[in-house]
Short mmCIF file of C-alpha atoms in Angstrom, two decimals:
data_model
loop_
_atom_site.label_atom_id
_atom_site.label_comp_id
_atom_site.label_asym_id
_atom_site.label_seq_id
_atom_site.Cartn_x
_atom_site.Cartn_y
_atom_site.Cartn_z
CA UNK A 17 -42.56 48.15 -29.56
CA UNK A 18 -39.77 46.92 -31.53
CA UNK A 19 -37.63 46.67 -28.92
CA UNK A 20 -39.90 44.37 -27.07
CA UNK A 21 -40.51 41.95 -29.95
CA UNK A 22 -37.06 41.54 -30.27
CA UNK A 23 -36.70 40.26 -26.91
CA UNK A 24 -39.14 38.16 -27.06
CA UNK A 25 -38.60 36.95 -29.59
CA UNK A 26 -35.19 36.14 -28.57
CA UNK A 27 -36.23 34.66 -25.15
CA UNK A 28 -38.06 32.42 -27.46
CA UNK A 29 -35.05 31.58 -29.75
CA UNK A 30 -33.36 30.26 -26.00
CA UNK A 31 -36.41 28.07 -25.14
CA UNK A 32 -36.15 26.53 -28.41
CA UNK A 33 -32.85 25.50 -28.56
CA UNK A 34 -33.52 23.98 -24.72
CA UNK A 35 -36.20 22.32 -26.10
CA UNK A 36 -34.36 21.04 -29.01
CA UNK A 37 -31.46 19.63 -26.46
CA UNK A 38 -34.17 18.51 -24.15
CA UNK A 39 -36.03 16.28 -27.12
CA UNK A 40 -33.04 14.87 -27.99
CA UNK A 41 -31.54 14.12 -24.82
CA UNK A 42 -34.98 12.80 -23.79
CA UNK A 43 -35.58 10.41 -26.89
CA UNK A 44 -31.32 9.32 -26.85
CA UNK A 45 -32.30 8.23 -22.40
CA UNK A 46 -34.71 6.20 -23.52
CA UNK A 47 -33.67 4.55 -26.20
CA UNK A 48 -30.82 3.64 -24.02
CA UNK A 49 -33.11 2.44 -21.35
CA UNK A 50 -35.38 0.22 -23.59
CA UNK A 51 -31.93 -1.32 -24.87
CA UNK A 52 -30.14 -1.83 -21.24
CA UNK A 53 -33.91 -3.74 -20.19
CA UNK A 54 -34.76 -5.66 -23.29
CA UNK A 55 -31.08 -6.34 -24.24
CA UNK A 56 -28.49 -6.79 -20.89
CA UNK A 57 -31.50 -6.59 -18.34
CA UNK A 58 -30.22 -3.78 -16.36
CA UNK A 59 -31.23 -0.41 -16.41
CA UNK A 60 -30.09 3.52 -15.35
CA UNK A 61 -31.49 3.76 -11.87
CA UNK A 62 -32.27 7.59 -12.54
CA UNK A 63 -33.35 6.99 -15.83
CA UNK A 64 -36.84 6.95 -15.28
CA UNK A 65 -37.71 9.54 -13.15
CA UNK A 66 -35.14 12.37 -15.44
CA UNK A 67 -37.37 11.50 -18.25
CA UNK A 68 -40.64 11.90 -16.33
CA UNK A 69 -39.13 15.71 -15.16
CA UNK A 70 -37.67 16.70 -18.89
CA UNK A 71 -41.47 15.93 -20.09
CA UNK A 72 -42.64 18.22 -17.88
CA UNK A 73 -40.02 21.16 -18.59
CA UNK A 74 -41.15 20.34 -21.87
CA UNK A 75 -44.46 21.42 -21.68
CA UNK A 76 -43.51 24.21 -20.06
CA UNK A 77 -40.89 25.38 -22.45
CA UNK A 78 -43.44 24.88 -25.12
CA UNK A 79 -45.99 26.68 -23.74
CA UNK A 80 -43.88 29.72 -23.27
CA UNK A 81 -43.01 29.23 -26.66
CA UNK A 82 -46.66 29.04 -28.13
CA UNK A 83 -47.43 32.06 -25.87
CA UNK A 84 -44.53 34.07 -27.18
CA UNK A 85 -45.92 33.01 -30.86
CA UNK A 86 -49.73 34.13 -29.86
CA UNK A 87 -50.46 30.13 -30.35
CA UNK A 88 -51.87 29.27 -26.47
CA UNK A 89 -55.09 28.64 -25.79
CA UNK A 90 -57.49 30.86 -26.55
CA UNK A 91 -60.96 31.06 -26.71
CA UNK A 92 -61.92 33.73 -29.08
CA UNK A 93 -65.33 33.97 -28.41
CA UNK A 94 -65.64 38.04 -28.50
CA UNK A 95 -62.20 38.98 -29.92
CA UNK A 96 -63.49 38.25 -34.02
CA UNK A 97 -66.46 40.69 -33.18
CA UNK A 98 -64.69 43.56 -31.65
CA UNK A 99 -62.50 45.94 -34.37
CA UNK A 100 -60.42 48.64 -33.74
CA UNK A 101 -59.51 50.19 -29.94
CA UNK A 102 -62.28 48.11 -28.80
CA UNK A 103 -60.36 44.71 -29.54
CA UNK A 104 -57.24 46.11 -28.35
CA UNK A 105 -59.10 47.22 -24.77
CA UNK A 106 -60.55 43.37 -24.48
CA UNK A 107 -56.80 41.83 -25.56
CA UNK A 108 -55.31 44.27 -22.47
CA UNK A 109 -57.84 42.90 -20.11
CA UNK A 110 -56.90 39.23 -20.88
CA UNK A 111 -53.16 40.18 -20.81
CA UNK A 112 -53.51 41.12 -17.64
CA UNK A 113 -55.80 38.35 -16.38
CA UNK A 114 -52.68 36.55 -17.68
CA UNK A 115 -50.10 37.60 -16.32
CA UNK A 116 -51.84 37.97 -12.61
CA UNK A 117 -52.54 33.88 -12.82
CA UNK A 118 -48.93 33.27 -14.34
CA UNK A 119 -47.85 35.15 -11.07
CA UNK A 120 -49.84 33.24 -8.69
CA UNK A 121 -48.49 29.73 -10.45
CA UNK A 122 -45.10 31.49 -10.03
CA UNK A 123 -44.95 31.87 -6.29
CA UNK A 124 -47.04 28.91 -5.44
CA UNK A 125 -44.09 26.90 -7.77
CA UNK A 126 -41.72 28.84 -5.59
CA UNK A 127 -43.29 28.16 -2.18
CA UNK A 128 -43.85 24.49 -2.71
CA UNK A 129 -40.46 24.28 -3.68
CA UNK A 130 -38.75 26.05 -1.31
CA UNK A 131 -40.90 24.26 1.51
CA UNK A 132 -39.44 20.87 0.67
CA UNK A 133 -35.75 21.97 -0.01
CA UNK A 134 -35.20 23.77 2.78
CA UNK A 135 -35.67 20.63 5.17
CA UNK A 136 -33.69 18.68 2.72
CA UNK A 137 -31.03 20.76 2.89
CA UNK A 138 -30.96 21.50 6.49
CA UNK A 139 -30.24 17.67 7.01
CA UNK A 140 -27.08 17.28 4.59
CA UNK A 141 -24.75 15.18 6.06
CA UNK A 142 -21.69 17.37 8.04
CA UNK A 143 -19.46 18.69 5.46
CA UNK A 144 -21.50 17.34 2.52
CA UNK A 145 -22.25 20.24 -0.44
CA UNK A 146 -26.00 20.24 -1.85
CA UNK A 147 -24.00 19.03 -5.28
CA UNK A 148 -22.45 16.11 -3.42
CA UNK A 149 -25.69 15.06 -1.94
CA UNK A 150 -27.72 15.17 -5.36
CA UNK A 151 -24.74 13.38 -6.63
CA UNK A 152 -25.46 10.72 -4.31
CA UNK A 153 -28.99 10.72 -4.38
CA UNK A 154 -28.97 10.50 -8.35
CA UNK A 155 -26.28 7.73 -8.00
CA UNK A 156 -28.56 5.38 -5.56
CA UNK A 157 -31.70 6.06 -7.91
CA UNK A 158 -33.99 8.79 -5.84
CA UNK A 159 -34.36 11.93 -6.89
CA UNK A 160 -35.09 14.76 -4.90
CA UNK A 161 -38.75 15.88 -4.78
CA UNK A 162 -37.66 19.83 -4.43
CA UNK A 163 -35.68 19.05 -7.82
CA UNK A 164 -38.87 18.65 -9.75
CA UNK A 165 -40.73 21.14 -8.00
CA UNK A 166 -38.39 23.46 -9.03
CA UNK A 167 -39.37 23.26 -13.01
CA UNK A 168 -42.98 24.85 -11.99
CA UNK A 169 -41.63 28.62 -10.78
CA UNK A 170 -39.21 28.49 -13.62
CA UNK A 171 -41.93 27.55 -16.29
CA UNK A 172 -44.88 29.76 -15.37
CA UNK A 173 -42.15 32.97 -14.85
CA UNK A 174 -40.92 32.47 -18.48
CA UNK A 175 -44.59 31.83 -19.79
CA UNK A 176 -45.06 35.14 -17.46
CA UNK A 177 -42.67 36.86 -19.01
CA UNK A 178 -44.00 36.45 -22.71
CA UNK A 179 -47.38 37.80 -21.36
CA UNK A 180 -45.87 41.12 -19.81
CA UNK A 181 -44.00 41.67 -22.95
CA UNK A 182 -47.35 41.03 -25.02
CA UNK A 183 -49.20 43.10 -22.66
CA UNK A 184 -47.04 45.78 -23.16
CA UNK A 185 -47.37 46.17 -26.67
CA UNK A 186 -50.97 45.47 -26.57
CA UNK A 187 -51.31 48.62 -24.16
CA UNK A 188 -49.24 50.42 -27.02
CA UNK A 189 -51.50 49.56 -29.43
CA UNK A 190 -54.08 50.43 -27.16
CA UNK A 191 -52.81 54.13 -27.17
CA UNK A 192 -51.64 54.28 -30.98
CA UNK A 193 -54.71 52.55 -32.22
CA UNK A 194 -52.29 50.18 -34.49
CA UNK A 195 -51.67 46.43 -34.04
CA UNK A 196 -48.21 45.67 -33.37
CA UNK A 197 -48.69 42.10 -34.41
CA UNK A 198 -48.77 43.42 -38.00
CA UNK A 199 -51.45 42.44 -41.43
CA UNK A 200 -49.57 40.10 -42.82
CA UNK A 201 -51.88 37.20 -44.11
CA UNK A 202 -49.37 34.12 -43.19
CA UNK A 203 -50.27 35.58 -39.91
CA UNK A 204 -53.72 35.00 -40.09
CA UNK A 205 -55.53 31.97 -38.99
CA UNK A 206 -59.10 29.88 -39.21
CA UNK A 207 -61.98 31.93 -40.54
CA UNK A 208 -60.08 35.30 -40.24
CA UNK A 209 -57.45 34.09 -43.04
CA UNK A 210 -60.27 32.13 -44.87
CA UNK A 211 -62.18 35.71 -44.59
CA UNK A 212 -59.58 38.00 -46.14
CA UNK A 213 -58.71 35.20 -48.70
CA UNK A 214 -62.28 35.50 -49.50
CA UNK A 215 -62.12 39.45 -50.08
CA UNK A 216 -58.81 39.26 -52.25
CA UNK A 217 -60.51 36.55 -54.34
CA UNK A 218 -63.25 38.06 -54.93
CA UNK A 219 -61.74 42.09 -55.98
CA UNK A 220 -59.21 39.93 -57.91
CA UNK A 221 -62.01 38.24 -59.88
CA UNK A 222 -63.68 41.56 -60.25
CA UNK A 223 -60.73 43.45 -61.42
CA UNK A 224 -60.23 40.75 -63.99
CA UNK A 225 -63.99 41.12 -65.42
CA UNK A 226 -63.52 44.90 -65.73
CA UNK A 227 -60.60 44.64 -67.46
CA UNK A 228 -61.68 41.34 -69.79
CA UNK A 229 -64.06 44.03 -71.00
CA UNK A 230 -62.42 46.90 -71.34
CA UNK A 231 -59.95 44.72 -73.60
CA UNK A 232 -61.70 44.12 -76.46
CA UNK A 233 -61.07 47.11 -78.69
CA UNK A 234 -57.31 46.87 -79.23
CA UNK A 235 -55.95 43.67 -80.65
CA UNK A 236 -52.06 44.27 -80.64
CA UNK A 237 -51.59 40.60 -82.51
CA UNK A 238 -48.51 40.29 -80.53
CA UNK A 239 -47.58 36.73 -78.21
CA UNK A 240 -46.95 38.58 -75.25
CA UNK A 241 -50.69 39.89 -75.74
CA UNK A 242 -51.83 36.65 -76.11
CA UNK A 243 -49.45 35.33 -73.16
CA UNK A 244 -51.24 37.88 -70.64
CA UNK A 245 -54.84 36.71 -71.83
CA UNK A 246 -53.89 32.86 -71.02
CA UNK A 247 -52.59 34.24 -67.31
CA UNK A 248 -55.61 36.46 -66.82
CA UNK A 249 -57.77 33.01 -67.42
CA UNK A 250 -55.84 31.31 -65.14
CA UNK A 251 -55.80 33.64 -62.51
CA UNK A 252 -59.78 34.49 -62.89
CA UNK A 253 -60.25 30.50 -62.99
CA UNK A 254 -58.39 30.21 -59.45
CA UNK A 255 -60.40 32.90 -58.19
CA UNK A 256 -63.57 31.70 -59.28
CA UNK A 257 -62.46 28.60 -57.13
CA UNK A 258 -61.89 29.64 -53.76
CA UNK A 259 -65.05 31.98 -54.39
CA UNK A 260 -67.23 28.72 -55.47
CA UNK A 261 -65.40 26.73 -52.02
CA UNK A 262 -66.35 29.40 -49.40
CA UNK A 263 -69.90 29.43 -50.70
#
């Protein structure tokens, strides 16, 4: 389990540096471009069309990133409801729901791509490379369609990829009967962290009554007694709080 969160999670570290290089690169072309127009009234031919194709790899970068994170979409319409071995049965069902679509968009990516280069490569000029002819392409201002196309297949493998790994783990979990995801509350989000913030608030206001009276027959007269009291006010106050807000 272990093993496979660390590689995901550092396939993810590689997509984010891409995307990283990608936003920059992307905001640093058209900046350029806006200044070449508005400025000298010229412009990079290719200009255009790269940053239409690096917002696309974009999105797909990110969303392999948000699926490596847990953060796609998701409609969690049963999954609150369901605890234990139950949950972890309906989470294995949508990995693999997952993953079979991911490898449909794969091929399809693949097929569309490979129908349109193959022509365009059967037709290079006599002794002309496929590097010479994008070259040249790039250079007069087109852009090969099969060069975009190629950014789908590439995308939905690596989004692909993060939902093997998760299924994996989920089928481990599945078997063990323990999350690998982990309990950690920063982990938690929308009414399941406003839930268990709920419970802690609440035992932590209760565990400050019982011991407010339990208190009261030993008066030590020290500052460090009277220190503790002030913090026990505080911290019942600021439980009393998010008690009051969630009802």
């Amino acid at each position: 389990m272990q093993f496979l969160t660390k590689i995901d999670r550092a396939l993810a570290k590689v997509e984010e540096v891409l995307l990283a290089l990608l936003l920059v690169g992307l905001v640093v072309l058209a900046a350029t471009q806006v200044l070449l127009r508005n400025i000298w009234s010229t412009s990079i031919d290719w200009a255009d069309l790269t940053l239409q194709n690096a917002t696309v790899l974009i999105g797909l970068l990110g969303a392999a990133v948000a699926t490596s994170e847990g953060r796609h979409l998701n409609i969690d319409v049963f999954g609150r409801r369901l605890k234990g071995r139950s949950s972890f049965i309906l989470r294995v069902v949508i990995g693999i729901f997952a993953v079979v679509i991911c490898a449909l968009l794969t091929r399809g990516g693949w097929e569309t791509f490979t129908a349109n280069y193959a022509p365009w490569k059967a037709n290079l000029p006599a002794g002309w490379g496929v590097a010479k002819m994008l070259k040249q392409e790039l250079a007069e201002g087109s852009f090969p369609q099969w060069l975009s196309q190629v950014l789908l297949p590439i995308g939905f493998a690596l989004i692909g990829t993060h939902f093997v790994l998760r299924l994996f783990r989920d089928v481990g979990s599945l078997i063990t009967g323990k999350s690998w995801e982990g309990g950690d509350e920063k982990e938690l989000e929308g009414d399941e962290y406003l839930d268990q913030m709920l419970t802690h608030a609440e035992d932590e206001a209760k565990t400050l009554d019982d011991g407010g009276d339990g208190g009261d027959g030993a008066d030590e007269g020290d500052e460090d007694d009277e220190d503790d009291e002030d913090d026990e006010e505080l911290r019942r106050a600021l439980a009393q709080t998010v008690v009051d807000d969630r009802n």
